[in-house]
PDB file of C-alpha atoms and ligand atoms in Angstrom:
ATOM      1  CA  MET A   6     -21.368   1.890   7.659  1.00 44.00           C
ATOM      2  CA  VAL A   7     -18.629   3.636   8.631  1.00 50.00           C
ATOM      3  CA  ASP A   8     -18.960   4.564  12.256  1.00 54.00           C
ATOM      4  CA  ASP A   9     -17.090   7.823  13.171  1.00 59.00           C
ATOM      5  CA  ASP A  10     -15.161   6.307  15.729  1.00 72.00           C
ATOM      6  CA  VAL A  11     -12.755   5.198  13.295  1.00 76.00           C
ATOM      7  CA  LYS A  12      -9.845   7.004  14.801  1.00 74.00           C
ATOM      8  CA  HIS A  13     -10.327   5.370  18.170  1.00 78.00           C
ATOM      9  CA  LYS A  14     -10.044   1.545  16.508  1.00 86.00           C
ATOM     10  CA  THR A  15      -7.783  -0.529  18.709  1.00 90.00           C
ATOM     11  CA  ASP A  16      -5.194  -2.886  16.653  1.00 91.00           C
ATOM     12  CA  GLU A  17      -7.258  -5.923  17.423  1.00 91.00           C
ATOM     13  CA  ILE A  18     -10.341  -4.288  15.597  1.00 92.00           C
ATOM     14  CA  TRP A  19      -8.286  -3.778  12.330  1.00 94.00           C
ATOM     15  CA  ARG A  20      -6.488  -6.510  12.297  1.00 94.00           C
ATOM     16  CA  GLU A  21     -10.295  -8.495  11.918  1.00 93.00           C
ATOM     17  CA  THR A  22     -11.411  -6.269   9.233  1.00 92.00           C
ATOM     18  CA  LEU A  23      -7.791  -5.707   7.283  1.00 96.00           C
ATOM     19  CA  THR A  24      -6.154  -8.277   5.468  1.00 96.00           C
ATOM     20  CA  PRO A  25      -2.720  -8.514   6.624  1.00 96.00           C
ATOM     21  CA  GLU A  26      -0.811  -6.828   3.929  1.00 96.00           C
ATOM     22  CA  GLN A  27      -3.666  -3.856   4.544  1.00 97.00           C
ATOM     23  CA  PHE A  28      -2.684  -4.138   8.553  1.00 97.00           C
ATOM     24  CA  HIS A  29       1.009  -3.662   7.307  1.00 97.00           C
ATOM     25  CA  VAL A  30       0.858  -0.891   5.256  1.00 98.00           C
ATOM     26  CA  LEU A  31      -2.287   1.390   7.017  1.00 97.00           C
ATOM     27  CA  ARG A  32      -1.395   0.536  10.855  1.00 96.00           C
ATOM     28  CA  GLU A  33       2.384  -0.402  10.845  1.00 95.00           C
ATOM     29  CA  HIS A  34       3.457   2.232   8.368  1.00 95.00           C
ATOM     30  CA  GLY A  35       4.559  -0.449   5.757  1.00 96.00           C
ATOM     31  CA  THR A  36       5.659  -0.310   2.100  1.00 96.00           C
ATOM     32  CA  GLU A  37       4.484  -3.326  -0.489  1.00 97.00           C
ATOM     33  CA  ARG A  38       7.115  -4.571  -2.709  1.00 96.00           C
ATOM     34  CA  PRO A  39       6.882  -2.288  -5.981  1.00 97.00           C
ATOM     35  CA  GLY A  40       4.784  -3.920  -9.038  1.00 97.00           C
ATOM     36  CA  THR A  41       2.954  -5.630  -6.536  1.00 96.00           C
ATOM     37  CA  SER A  42      -0.663  -4.110  -6.357  1.00 97.00           C
ATOM     38  CA  PRO A  43      -3.351  -4.854  -9.006  1.00 96.00           C
ATOM     39  CA  LEU A  44      -4.050  -1.073  -8.910  1.00 97.00           C
ATOM     40  CA  ASN A  45      -0.869  -0.202 -10.635  1.00 97.00           C
ATOM     41  CA  ALA A  46      -2.418  -1.024 -14.024  1.00 96.00           C
ATOM     42  CA  GLU A  47      -5.838   0.497 -12.802  1.00 96.00           C
ATOM     43  CA  LYS A  48      -6.942   2.441 -15.818  1.00 95.00           C
ATOM     44  CA  ARG A  49     -10.667   2.853 -15.388  1.00 96.00           C
ATOM     45  CA  SER A  50     -12.517   5.952 -14.505  1.00 97.00           C
ATOM     46  CA  GLY A  51     -13.216   5.505 -10.964  1.00 97.00           C
ATOM     47  CA  MET A  52     -12.441   6.993  -7.208  1.00 98.00           C
ATOM     48  CA  PHE A  53      -9.628   5.360  -5.071  1.00 98.00           C
ATOM     49  CA  ARG A  54     -11.153   4.763  -1.516  1.00 98.00           C
ATOM     50  CA  CYS A  55      -8.952   4.203   1.543  1.00 98.00           C
ATOM     51  CA  ALA A  56      -8.912   0.650   2.345  1.00 97.00           C
ATOM     52  CA  GLY A  57      -9.181   1.676   6.015  1.00 96.00           C
ATOM     53  CA  CYS A  58     -12.463   3.467   6.481  1.00 96.00           C
ATOM     54  CA  GLY A  59     -13.733   3.893   3.078  1.00 96.00           C
ATOM     55  CA  GLN A  60     -13.088   7.584   2.566  1.00 97.00           C
ATOM     56  CA  GLU A  61     -13.041   8.488  -0.995  1.00 98.00           C
ATOM     57  CA  LEU A  62      -8.909  10.367  -1.818  1.00 98.00           C
ATOM     58  CA  PHE A  63      -7.789  10.159  -5.467  1.00 98.00           C
ATOM     59  CA  SER A  64      -9.833  10.138  -8.947  1.00 98.00           C
ATOM     60  CA  SER A  65      -8.391   8.118 -11.308  1.00 98.00           C
ATOM     61  CA  GLU A  66      -8.019  11.777 -13.260  1.00 97.00           C
ATOM     62  CA  THR A  67      -5.248  12.438 -11.105  1.00 98.00           C
ATOM     63  CA  LYS A  68      -3.486   9.262 -11.356  1.00 98.00           C
ATOM     64  CA  PHE A  69       0.011   8.986 -13.817  1.00 97.00           C
ATOM     65  CA  GLU A  70       2.328   6.323 -14.836  1.00 97.00           C
ATOM     66  CA  SER A  71       5.254   7.046 -12.754  1.00 97.00           C
ATOM     67  CA  GLY A  72       7.219   3.660 -13.210  1.00 96.00           C
ATOM     68  CA  THR A  73       7.990   3.104  -9.659  1.00 97.00           C
ATOM     69  CA  GLY A  74       5.512   0.182  -9.485  1.00 97.00           C
ATOM     70  CA  TRP A  75       3.437   2.234  -6.551  1.00 98.00           C
ATOM     71  CA  PRO A  76      -0.076   3.445  -7.883  1.00 98.00           C
ATOM     72  CA  SER A  77       0.890   7.261  -8.219  1.00 98.00           C
ATOM     73  CA  PHE A  78      -1.566  10.824  -7.821  1.00 98.00           C
ATOM     74  CA  PHE A  79      -0.645  14.120  -8.737  1.00 98.00           C
ATOM     75  CA  GLN A  80      -3.409  15.781  -6.500  1.00 98.00           C
ATOM     76  CA  PRO A  81      -5.599  14.330  -3.187  1.00 98.00           C
ATOM     77  CA  LEU A  82      -9.546  14.812  -3.314  1.00 98.00           C
ATOM     78  CA  GLU A  83      -9.803  17.850  -1.031  1.00 97.00           C
ATOM     79  CA  ARG A  84      -9.069  17.674   2.650  1.00 97.00           C
ATOM     80  CA  ALA A  85      -9.023  13.718   2.128  1.00 98.00           C
ATOM     81  CA  VAL A  86      -5.303  13.663   3.054  1.00 98.00           C
ATOM     82  CA  GLU A  87      -2.844  14.741   6.014  1.00 97.00           C
ATOM     83  CA  THR A  88       0.559  14.942   6.101  1.00 97.00           C
ATOM     84  CA  THR A  89       3.154  14.354   8.635  1.00 96.00           C
ATOM     85  CA  VAL A  90       6.827  14.613   8.197  1.00 95.00           C
ATOM     86  CA  ASP A  91       8.659  11.449   8.472  1.00 86.00           C
ATOM     87  CA  ARG A  92      11.901  11.165   9.451  1.00 89.00           C
ATOM     88  CA  LYS A  93      12.802   7.020   9.495  1.00 81.00           C
ATOM     89  CA  PHE A  94      16.077   5.311   7.676  1.00 80.00           C
ATOM     90  CA  GLY A  95      18.247   8.657   8.163  1.00 87.00           C
ATOM     91  CA  MET A  96      15.906  10.564   4.938  1.00 87.00           C
ATOM     92  CA  THR A  97      13.090  13.393   5.683  1.00 91.00           C
ATOM     93  CA  ARG A  98      10.105  12.240   3.762  1.00 93.00           C
ATOM     94  CA  THR A  99       6.137  13.500   4.441  1.00 97.00           C
ATOM     95  CA  GLU A 100       4.416  10.868   4.754  1.00 97.00           C
ATOM     96  CA  VAL A 101       0.535  11.052   3.345  1.00 98.00           C
ATOM     97  CA  HIS A 102      -2.232   9.202   5.575  1.00 97.00           C
ATOM     98  CA  CYS A 103      -6.017   9.102   5.747  1.00 97.00           C
ATOM     99  CA  ALA A 104      -7.476  12.544   7.188  1.00 97.00           C
ATOM    100  CA  ARG A 105     -10.367  10.407   8.317  1.00 96.00           C
ATOM    101  CA  CYS A 106      -8.883   7.022   9.780  1.00 95.00           C
ATOM    102  CA  GLY A 107      -5.423   8.125  10.318  1.00 96.00           C
ATOM    103  CA  GLY A 108      -3.966   4.946   8.237  1.00 97.00           C
ATOM    104  CA  HIS A 109      -0.881   5.316   6.480  1.00 97.00           C
ATOM    105  CA  LEU A 110      -1.048   5.634   2.596  1.00 98.00           C
ATOM    106  CA  GLY A 111       2.393   6.491   1.017  1.00 98.00           C
ATOM    107  CA  HIS A 112       4.759   9.509   0.786  1.00 97.00           C
ATOM    108  CA  VAL A 113       4.529  12.329  -1.524  1.00 97.00           C
ATOM    109  CA  PHE A 114       7.505  13.665  -3.422  1.00 97.00           C
ATOM    110  CA  PRO A 115       8.009  16.967  -5.204  1.00 96.00           C
ATOM    111  CA  ASP A 116       8.962  15.456  -8.121  1.00 97.00           C
ATOM    112  CA  GLY A 117       5.722  14.798 -10.149  1.00 97.00           C
ATOM    113  CA  PRO A 118       3.950  15.960 -13.138  1.00 97.00           C
ATOM    114  CA  ARG A 119       1.739  19.598 -13.790  1.00 95.00           C
ATOM    115  CA  PRO A 120      -0.052  21.198 -12.634  1.00 96.00           C
ATOM    116  CA  THR A 121       0.942  20.480  -9.070  1.00 98.00           C
ATOM    117  CA  GLY A 122       4.151  19.255  -9.590  1.00 98.00           C
ATOM    118  CA  LEU A 123       3.366  16.673  -6.749  1.00 98.00           C
ATOM    119  CA  ARG A 124       3.847  12.904  -6.506  1.00 98.00           C
ATOM    120  CA  TYR A 125       1.593  10.885  -4.088  1.00 98.00           C
ATOM    121  CA  CYS A 126       3.241   7.559  -4.277  1.00 98.00           C
ATOM    122  CA  MET A 127       0.918   5.168  -2.382  1.00 98.00           C
ATOM    123  CA  ASN A 128       0.517   1.829  -1.291  1.00 98.00           C
ATOM    124  CA  GLY A 129      -2.138  -0.116  -3.827  1.00 98.00           C
ATOM    125  CA  ALA A 130      -2.746  -1.914  -0.106  1.00 98.00           C
ATOM    126  CA  ALA A 131      -4.223   1.002   1.575  1.00 98.00           C
ATOM    127  CA  LEU A 132      -6.389   1.298  -1.304  1.00 98.00           C
ATOM    128  CA  GLY A 133      -9.714   0.165  -3.050  1.00 97.00           C
ATOM    129  CA  PHE A 134     -11.167   1.356  -6.192  1.00 97.00           C
ATOM    130  CA  ALA A 135     -14.620   2.144  -7.431  1.00 96.00           C
ATOM    131  CA  PRO A 136     -14.970   1.904 -10.891  1.00 96.00           C
ATOM    132  CA  GLU A 137     -17.676   4.752 -12.400  1.00 93.00           C
ATOM    133  CA  GLU A 138     -20.720   3.217 -13.191  1.00 81.00           C
ATOM    134  CA  PRO A 139     -20.677   3.377 -17.172  1.00 74.00           C
ATOM    135  CA  GLU A 140     -23.539   5.186 -18.229  1.00 69.00           C
ATOM    136  CA  GLU A 141     -26.435   3.646 -19.629  1.00 66.00           C
TER     137      GLU A 141
HETATM  138 ZN1   ZN B 211      -8.886   6.262   5.683  1.00 77.25          ZN
END
């Protein structure tokens, strides 16, 4: 159901398919208020997906409690995300976006846990969660 033209969608089309909060984060590089995402407390096994295009981004196995109020991961799935340097607000930060639709997800910082030492600080609004099916 996901078309391959996601990179070429116009803002108008995104506005129709995303909630205002998702649109603000994904398409306008917004940041949600910390502690507001229900995904902060998500502890089940499963897959975190891009709220824009549905691409799988992070496994629950790489999620950790960072104490920041944003869902945090130490490693994305292979080729799931891309990064660019963001110099807004007088800071140099590394911005993380979905490799497929280009939606803004959050930032990555070099103060995460082992084994990567990275902290992918994500907006919950940019993510969806699909819990693993319980085994019968
Ligand atoms: Zn995406």
